[in-house]
C-alpha cells in the first residue's frame, strides 16, 4: 500500500465538452479549471502523468491545451456515470505497479498552486489510508460510528486528536467526498466492482460510494422500501425504473457489509486545496472549516489567470453555454 515520495503521480482529468446551468462564481470557466491544474502540476518536482478523459469535446483552445500537455483519451460517455466508469475500468486494466497513486479529477475545480504538492506528500506519508480527497469538510466521528456513519459536530480537522499534520496542512478521517479523489491502483482494482455499482445507484452516488467502501450502510430501510415498493408515491409508468434503482441500491447495501480488513479509510485535508466552482446555496453543504473559509478563491483565480496569460493561454472568465 505504500507510495514512496518519488512515485510519479498520475492524474486522470475527466472533461465534458458541454456545461450545465449550475450557479457559478463570476470567475468560473473550464479553461480556468484546467490551467489551475497545470499550475499545480508545474509546482511538483517530478512532473505527473496527465491523462484527459474527454466526453464530447470539440476542437478548440481547451482540447489544444490538453493535447500539448498530456494524453487525450476519448471516452464512451454520454453521462457523468458512464464516463466515470469508463475511466475507472480503463485504469484498472492498465499494466502498472499497484502502488502508483492516482488522482481522479472532474473539470470544474479550482486548484491551489500547492494542491498537488500536498497531495503527493499526503500519499507518501499516509501509507495506511486508502483514499484521499482535497475537497469536503465532513469529519467522521470514528468513536460513535457503527454500521451508520456519524459526523463530528465540527468540520475539518479542528479538535481531532487523530489528525495528521504534514507540512502546513492537516489530514483527517472524512465522511465522504465527490467523484474527485485519489487512491492507489491496487485499491482501485480491488474496489472496482463496488465503485461501478455505486455509480449506477442514482442520486448522490459519489456520497453513496464513500459510505459503501468504508463499510457504512448507504441507505436506510425506508429508502430501500420506497424504491422496491413504490406504491402510489410513484406514477405507474415510473415503477420499473424505480424498482430497478431499488435493486441496485439493495445490492450496494449488501456489498457495504464488508469485512473489517476491506473497510476503506478516506482522509480529507484541512484546509481544502481545491474549490468546486459552484455558488453555494444555503444548506447545500456543511459549513467549511475555519481554515477553508479563510481561503480567498477569487484571488487564486486571478493569480491563475495571470499565470496562464504569461504562457500565452487565454482564460475565459465567463460560463460557456
Short mmCIF file of C-alpha atoms in Angstrom, two decimals:
data_model
loop_
_atom_site.label_atom_id
_atom_site.label_comp_id
_atom_site.label_asym_id
_atom_site.label_seq_id
_atom_site.Cartn_x
_atom_site.Cartn_y
_atom_site.Cartn_z
CA UNK A 1 0.00 0.00 0.00
CA UNK A 2 2.94 2.35 0.37
CA UNK A 3 3.57 5.11 -2.13
CA UNK A 4 7.09 6.45 -1.91
CA UNK A 5 7.81 10.16 -2.24
CA UNK A 6 9.44 9.55 -5.64
CA UNK A 7 6.42 7.74 -7.12
CA UNK A 8 5.08 9.58 -10.14
CA UNK A 9 1.58 10.88 -9.66
CA UNK A 10 -0.92 10.01 -12.39
CA UNK A 11 -3.78 12.47 -12.90
CA UNK A 12 -6.98 11.42 -14.70
CA UNK A 13 -8.83 14.59 -15.66
CA UNK A 14 -12.40 13.85 -16.75
CA UNK A 15 -13.72 16.58 -19.04
CA UNK A 16 -17.13 17.08 -20.61
CA UNK A 17 -17.34 19.31 -23.69
CA UNK A 18 -20.56 20.99 -22.61
CA UNK A 19 -21.61 22.73 -19.42
CA UNK A 20 -24.62 22.98 -17.13
CA UNK A 21 -26.75 25.71 -15.63
CA UNK A 22 -25.49 25.48 -12.05
CA UNK A 23 -24.87 28.85 -10.41
CA UNK A 24 -21.17 29.64 -10.68
CA UNK A 25 -18.82 32.28 -9.27
CA UNK A 26 -18.04 35.11 -11.73
CA UNK A 27 -14.50 33.86 -12.37
CA UNK A 28 -15.61 30.35 -13.42
CA UNK A 29 -14.55 28.77 -16.69
CA UNK A 30 -13.42 25.30 -17.66
CA UNK A 31 -10.21 26.76 -19.06
CA UNK A 32 -9.52 28.31 -15.66
CA UNK A 33 -10.07 24.90 -14.02
CA UNK A 34 -7.66 23.23 -16.44
CA UNK A 35 -4.95 25.87 -16.13
CA UNK A 36 -5.18 25.75 -12.33
CA UNK A 37 -4.44 22.01 -12.52
CA UNK A 38 -1.48 22.66 -14.84
CA UNK A 39 -0.19 25.34 -12.48
CA UNK A 40 -0.36 22.88 -9.57
CA UNK A 41 1.38 20.22 -11.70
CA UNK A 42 4.13 22.72 -12.53
CA UNK A 43 4.92 23.03 -8.81
CA UNK A 44 5.86 19.33 -8.47
CA UNK A 45 9.50 18.23 -8.51
CA UNK A 46 8.53 15.25 -10.66
CA UNK A 47 6.03 16.08 -13.42
CA UNK A 48 2.85 13.99 -13.15
CA UNK A 49 1.35 11.87 -15.89
CA UNK A 50 -1.62 13.82 -17.23
CA UNK A 51 -4.41 11.89 -18.91
CA UNK A 52 -7.52 13.65 -20.18
CA UNK A 53 -10.68 11.56 -20.35
CA UNK A 54 -12.78 13.54 -22.80
CA UNK A 55 -16.50 13.16 -23.43
CA UNK A 56 -17.94 15.10 -26.38
CA UNK A 57 -15.04 17.55 -26.60
CA UNK A 58 -14.86 19.59 -29.80
CA UNK A 59 -11.68 21.08 -31.31
CA UNK A 60 -10.75 24.36 -29.68
CA UNK A 61 -8.42 26.00 -27.13
CA UNK A 62 -9.19 23.55 -24.31
CA UNK A 63 -8.54 20.47 -26.45
CA UNK A 64 -5.39 22.02 -27.94
CA UNK A 65 -4.02 22.70 -24.46
CA UNK A 66 -4.76 19.12 -23.42
CA UNK A 67 -3.05 17.70 -26.49
CA UNK A 68 0.08 19.75 -25.75
CA UNK A 69 0.30 18.77 -22.07
CA UNK A 70 -0.80 15.14 -21.80
CA UNK A 71 -2.51 12.08 -23.24
CA UNK A 72 -6.03 12.59 -24.61
CA UNK A 73 -8.49 9.69 -24.44
CA UNK A 74 -11.97 9.80 -25.96
CA UNK A 75 -14.49 8.40 -23.51
CA UNK A 76 -17.53 6.28 -24.24
CA UNK A 77 -19.63 8.66 -22.21
CA UNK A 78 -22.87 10.50 -22.65
CA UNK A 79 -23.39 10.81 -18.90
CA UNK A 80 -21.33 11.52 -15.82
CA UNK A 81 -21.70 7.95 -14.59
CA UNK A 82 -20.71 6.38 -17.93
CA UNK A 83 -17.54 8.44 -18.41
CA UNK A 84 -16.59 7.81 -14.76
CA UNK A 85 -16.96 4.04 -15.11
CA UNK A 86 -15.10 4.06 -18.42
CA UNK A 87 -12.22 5.89 -16.75
CA UNK A 88 -12.05 3.53 -13.76
CA UNK A 89 -12.22 0.37 -15.87
CA UNK A 90 -9.53 1.63 -18.22
CA UNK A 91 -7.21 2.45 -15.35
CA UNK A 92 -7.81 -0.83 -13.51
CA UNK A 93 -6.90 -2.79 -16.66
CA UNK A 94 -3.68 -0.85 -17.22
CA UNK A 95 -0.37 -2.62 -16.62
CA UNK A 96 1.33 -0.60 -13.87
CA UNK A 97 2.55 -1.07 -10.28
CA UNK A 98 -0.24 -1.46 -7.74
CA UNK A 99 1.28 1.23 -5.51
CA UNK A 100 1.01 4.00 -8.11
CA UNK A 101 -1.12 6.83 -6.77
CA UNK A 102 -3.96 8.05 -9.00
CA UNK A 103 -5.80 11.34 -8.77
CA UNK A 104 -9.24 11.40 -10.44
CA UNK A 105 -10.43 14.94 -11.17
CA UNK A 106 -13.61 16.47 -12.53
CA UNK A 107 -13.35 19.52 -14.76
CA UNK A 108 -14.88 22.28 -12.61
CA UNK A 109 -12.42 22.54 -9.72
CA UNK A 110 -10.04 25.40 -8.99
CA UNK A 111 -6.69 24.16 -7.62
CA UNK A 112 -4.44 25.98 -5.23
CA UNK A 113 -0.94 26.11 -6.75
CA UNK A 114 0.39 23.88 -3.94
CA UNK A 115 -2.50 21.37 -4.09
CA UNK A 116 -0.75 18.51 -5.88
CA UNK A 117 2.42 19.01 -3.85
CA UNK A 118 0.42 18.48 -0.66
CA UNK A 119 -1.39 15.52 -2.23
CA UNK A 120 1.89 13.78 -3.12
CA UNK A 121 3.21 14.38 0.40
CA UNK A 122 0.00 13.03 1.90
CA UNK A 123 0.07 9.89 -0.26
CA UNK A 124 3.68 9.25 0.70
CA UNK A 125 3.11 9.67 4.43
CA UNK A 126 -0.38 8.20 4.88
CA UNK A 127 0.55 4.77 3.59
CA UNK A 128 -2.26 3.06 5.53
CA UNK A 129 -5.01 5.32 4.17
CA UNK A 130 -6.89 4.02 1.13
CA UNK A 131 -8.46 7.16 -0.32
CA UNK A 132 -7.53 10.85 -0.15
CA UNK A 133 -9.55 13.91 -1.08
CA UNK A 134 -8.71 17.61 -1.31
CA UNK A 135 -12.34 18.75 -1.14
CA UNK A 136 -15.00 18.40 1.53
CA UNK A 137 -15.22 19.22 5.24
CA UNK A 138 -17.43 16.48 6.71
CA UNK A 139 -15.43 14.89 9.52
CA UNK A 140 -16.12 11.33 10.71
CA UNK A 141 -16.74 10.55 14.36
CA UNK A 142 -14.86 7.25 14.45
CA UNK A 143 -15.87 6.50 18.03
CA UNK A 144 -19.61 6.96 17.55
CA UNK A 145 -19.93 5.45 14.06
CA UNK A 146 -21.11 1.86 13.80
CA UNK A 147 -22.98 0.48 10.80
CA UNK A 148 -24.29 4.02 10.33
CA UNK A 149 -21.97 6.95 9.83
CA UNK A 150 -21.87 9.68 12.47
CA UNK A 151 -20.37 13.06 11.70
CA UNK A 152 -18.37 15.11 14.15
CA UNK A 153 -20.09 18.30 15.29
CA UNK A 154 -17.28 20.42 13.84
CA UNK A 155 -15.96 20.40 10.29
CA UNK A 156 -12.43 19.84 9.11
CA UNK A 157 -9.59 18.72 11.37
CA UNK A 158 -10.35 21.08 14.27
CA UNK A 159 -10.22 19.26 17.60
CA UNK A 160 -9.49 15.88 16.01
CA UNK A 161 -6.71 14.21 18.05
CA UNK A 162 -6.12 11.70 15.25
CA UNK A 163 -5.48 14.39 12.61
CA UNK A 164 -2.09 14.11 10.91
CA UNK A 165 -0.09 17.27 10.23
CA UNK A 166 2.04 17.17 7.09
CA UNK A 167 3.72 20.44 6.29
CA UNK A 168 1.23 23.24 6.87
CA UNK A 169 -1.95 21.19 6.31
CA UNK A 170 -3.79 18.56 8.35
CA UNK A 171 -5.32 15.30 7.13
CA UNK A 172 -8.29 13.83 9.00
CA UNK A 173 -10.80 10.97 8.76
CA UNK A 174 -13.59 12.18 6.47
CA UNK A 175 -17.15 11.03 5.81
CA UNK A 176 -17.34 11.45 2.04
CA UNK A 177 -16.36 13.46 -1.00
CA UNK A 178 -17.28 13.91 -4.65
CA UNK A 179 -16.00 11.82 -7.57
CA UNK A 180 -12.79 13.87 -7.42
CA UNK A 181 -10.48 11.77 -5.20
CA UNK A 182 -7.21 9.85 -5.07
CA UNK A 183 -6.31 6.22 -4.46
CA UNK A 184 -3.68 3.64 -5.38
CA UNK A 185 -4.05 1.44 -8.42
CA UNK A 186 -4.17 -1.74 -6.34
CA UNK A 187 -7.05 -0.37 -4.25
CA UNK A 188 -8.90 0.65 -7.40
CA UNK A 189 -8.61 -2.87 -8.79
CA UNK A 190 -9.93 -4.41 -5.58
CA UNK A 191 -12.85 -1.96 -5.29
CA UNK A 192 -13.73 -1.66 -8.99
CA UNK A 193 -16.94 -3.70 -8.92
CA UNK A 194 -18.33 -1.82 -5.95
CA UNK A 195 -17.30 1.57 -7.38
CA UNK A 196 -19.08 0.76 -10.65
CA UNK A 197 -22.18 -0.48 -8.84
CA UNK A 198 -22.40 2.67 -6.72
CA UNK A 199 -22.12 4.83 -9.84
CA UNK A 200 -25.43 3.46 -11.17
CA UNK A 201 -27.32 3.72 -7.85
CA UNK A 202 -28.79 7.14 -8.66
CA UNK A 203 -28.93 10.28 -6.58
CA UNK A 204 -25.74 11.41 -4.86
CA UNK A 205 -23.83 8.31 -5.92
CA UNK A 206 -20.46 9.79 -5.01
CA UNK A 207 -21.60 10.09 -1.37
CA UNK A 208 -23.01 6.55 -1.59
CA UNK A 209 -19.63 5.35 -2.86
CA UNK A 210 -17.73 6.85 0.07
CA UNK A 211 -20.06 5.23 2.60
CA UNK A 212 -20.15 1.79 0.95
CA UNK A 213 -16.38 1.39 0.53
CA UNK A 214 -15.92 2.32 4.20
CA UNK A 215 -18.40 -0.33 5.33
CA UNK A 216 -21.22 2.05 6.30
CA UNK A 217 -24.83 1.44 5.27
CA UNK A 218 -25.51 3.90 2.44
CA UNK A 219 -29.33 3.64 2.51
CA UNK A 220 -31.95 3.30 5.19
CA UNK A 221 -34.58 0.59 5.21
CA UNK A 222 -37.20 3.24 4.45
CA UNK A 223 -35.29 4.39 1.35
CA UNK A 224 -34.99 0.84 0.06
CA UNK A 225 -38.68 0.08 0.68
CA UNK A 226 -39.71 3.27 -1.13
CA UNK A 227 -37.79 2.13 -4.22
CA UNK A 228 -38.68 -1.55 -4.16
CA UNK A 229 -42.34 -0.98 -3.23
CA UNK A 230 -43.11 2.40 -4.81
CA UNK A 231 -46.88 2.25 -4.43
CA UNK A 232 -48.85 5.43 -5.02
CA UNK A 233 -45.87 7.68 -4.38
CA UNK A 234 -44.64 6.96 -7.93
CA UNK A 235 -46.73 7.00 -11.14
CA UNK A 236 -47.24 3.52 -12.53
CA UNK A 237 -45.13 4.31 -15.60
CA UNK A 238 -42.18 5.04 -13.31
CA UNK A 239 -42.35 1.78 -11.37
CA UNK A 240 -39.86 -0.25 -13.49
CA UNK A 241 -37.13 2.38 -13.22
CA UNK A 242 -37.74 2.97 -9.52
CA UNK A 243 -37.75 -0.76 -8.70
CA UNK A 244 -34.59 -1.29 -10.75
CA UNK A 245 -32.88 1.50 -8.82
CA UNK A 246 -34.02 -0.12 -5.61
CA UNK A 247 -32.47 -3.41 -6.69
CA UNK A 248 -29.15 -1.71 -7.36
CA UNK A 249 -29.29 0.08 -4.01
CA UNK A 250 -30.08 -3.16 -2.23
CA UNK A 251 -27.03 -4.75 -3.90
CA UNK A 252 -24.83 -1.79 -2.88
CA UNK A 253 -26.09 -2.07 0.69
CA UNK A 254 -25.29 -5.79 0.74
CA UNK A 255 -21.80 -5.12 -0.66
CA UNK A 256 -21.20 -2.47 2.02
CA UNK A 257 -21.24 -5.26 4.63
CA UNK A 258 -17.50 -5.64 4.18
CA UNK A 259 -15.10 -7.50 6.40
CA UNK A 260 -13.13 -5.12 8.66
CA UNK A 261 -9.99 -5.76 6.59
CA UNK A 262 -11.79 -4.46 3.49
CA UNK A 263 -13.32 -1.32 5.03
CA UNK A 264 -11.58 1.62 3.43
CA UNK A 265 -10.43 4.81 5.09
CA UNK A 266 -10.94 8.20 3.46
CA UNK A 267 -8.87 11.16 4.61
CA UNK A 268 -9.54 14.78 3.67
CA UNK A 269 -7.24 17.77 4.02
CA UNK A 270 -7.74 20.93 6.05
CA UNK A 271 -7.84 23.49 4.54
CA UNK A 272 -9.43 22.29 1.31
CA UNK A 273 -6.89 22.58 -1.51
CA UNK A 274 -9.40 22.68 -4.38
CA UNK A 275 -12.66 24.54 -4.74
CA UNK A 276 -15.72 23.17 -6.52
CA UNK A 277 -16.62 26.21 -8.59
CA UNK A 278 -20.29 26.28 -7.75
CA UNK A 279 -22.01 29.15 -5.97
CA UNK A 280 -23.02 27.57 -2.68
CA UNK A 281 -26.71 27.53 -1.84
CA UNK A 282 -27.85 27.67 1.81
CA UNK A 283 -27.76 24.15 3.25
CA UNK A 284 -26.16 22.62 0.16
CA UNK A 285 -23.12 21.50 2.14
CA UNK A 286 -21.81 21.73 5.71
CA UNK A 287 -20.02 24.90 6.71
CA UNK A 288 -16.39 24.64 5.61
CA UNK A 289 -13.67 24.52 8.20
CA UNK A 290 -12.33 27.82 9.51
CA UNK A 291 -9.11 27.39 7.52
CA UNK A 292 -11.02 26.66 4.33
CA UNK A 293 -13.34 29.62 4.84
CA UNK A 294 -10.30 31.88 5.08
CA UNK A 295 -9.11 30.90 1.59
CA UNK A 296 -9.53 33.68 -0.98
CA UNK A 297 -10.54 31.65 -4.02
CA UNK A 298 -11.21 34.74 -6.14
CA UNK A 299 -7.58 35.80 -5.60
CA UNK A 300 -6.39 32.31 -6.55
CA UNK A 301 -8.49 32.51 -9.72
CA UNK A 302 -6.96 35.88 -10.57
CA UNK A 303 -3.41 34.62 -9.96
CA UNK A 304 -4.11 31.52 -12.05
CA UNK A 305 -5.34 33.68 -14.91
CA UNK A 306 -2.18 35.77 -14.73
CA UNK A 307 -0.04 32.60 -14.70
CA UNK A 308 -1.86 31.38 -17.80
CA UNK A 309 -1.57 34.70 -19.63
CA UNK A 310 2.20 34.68 -19.08
CA UNK A 311 2.26 31.38 -21.00
CA UNK A 312 0.07 32.58 -23.82
CA UNK A 313 -3.08 30.87 -22.54
CA UNK A 314 -6.28 32.91 -22.61
CA UNK A 315 -8.56 32.11 -19.69
CA UNK A 316 -12.19 32.94 -20.44
CA UNK A 317 -13.75 34.11 -17.19
CA UNK A 318 -17.35 33.52 -18.34
CA UNK A 319 -19.53 30.43 -18.14
CA UNK A 320 -19.71 28.75 -21.55
CA UNK A 321 -23.02 27.58 -22.91
#
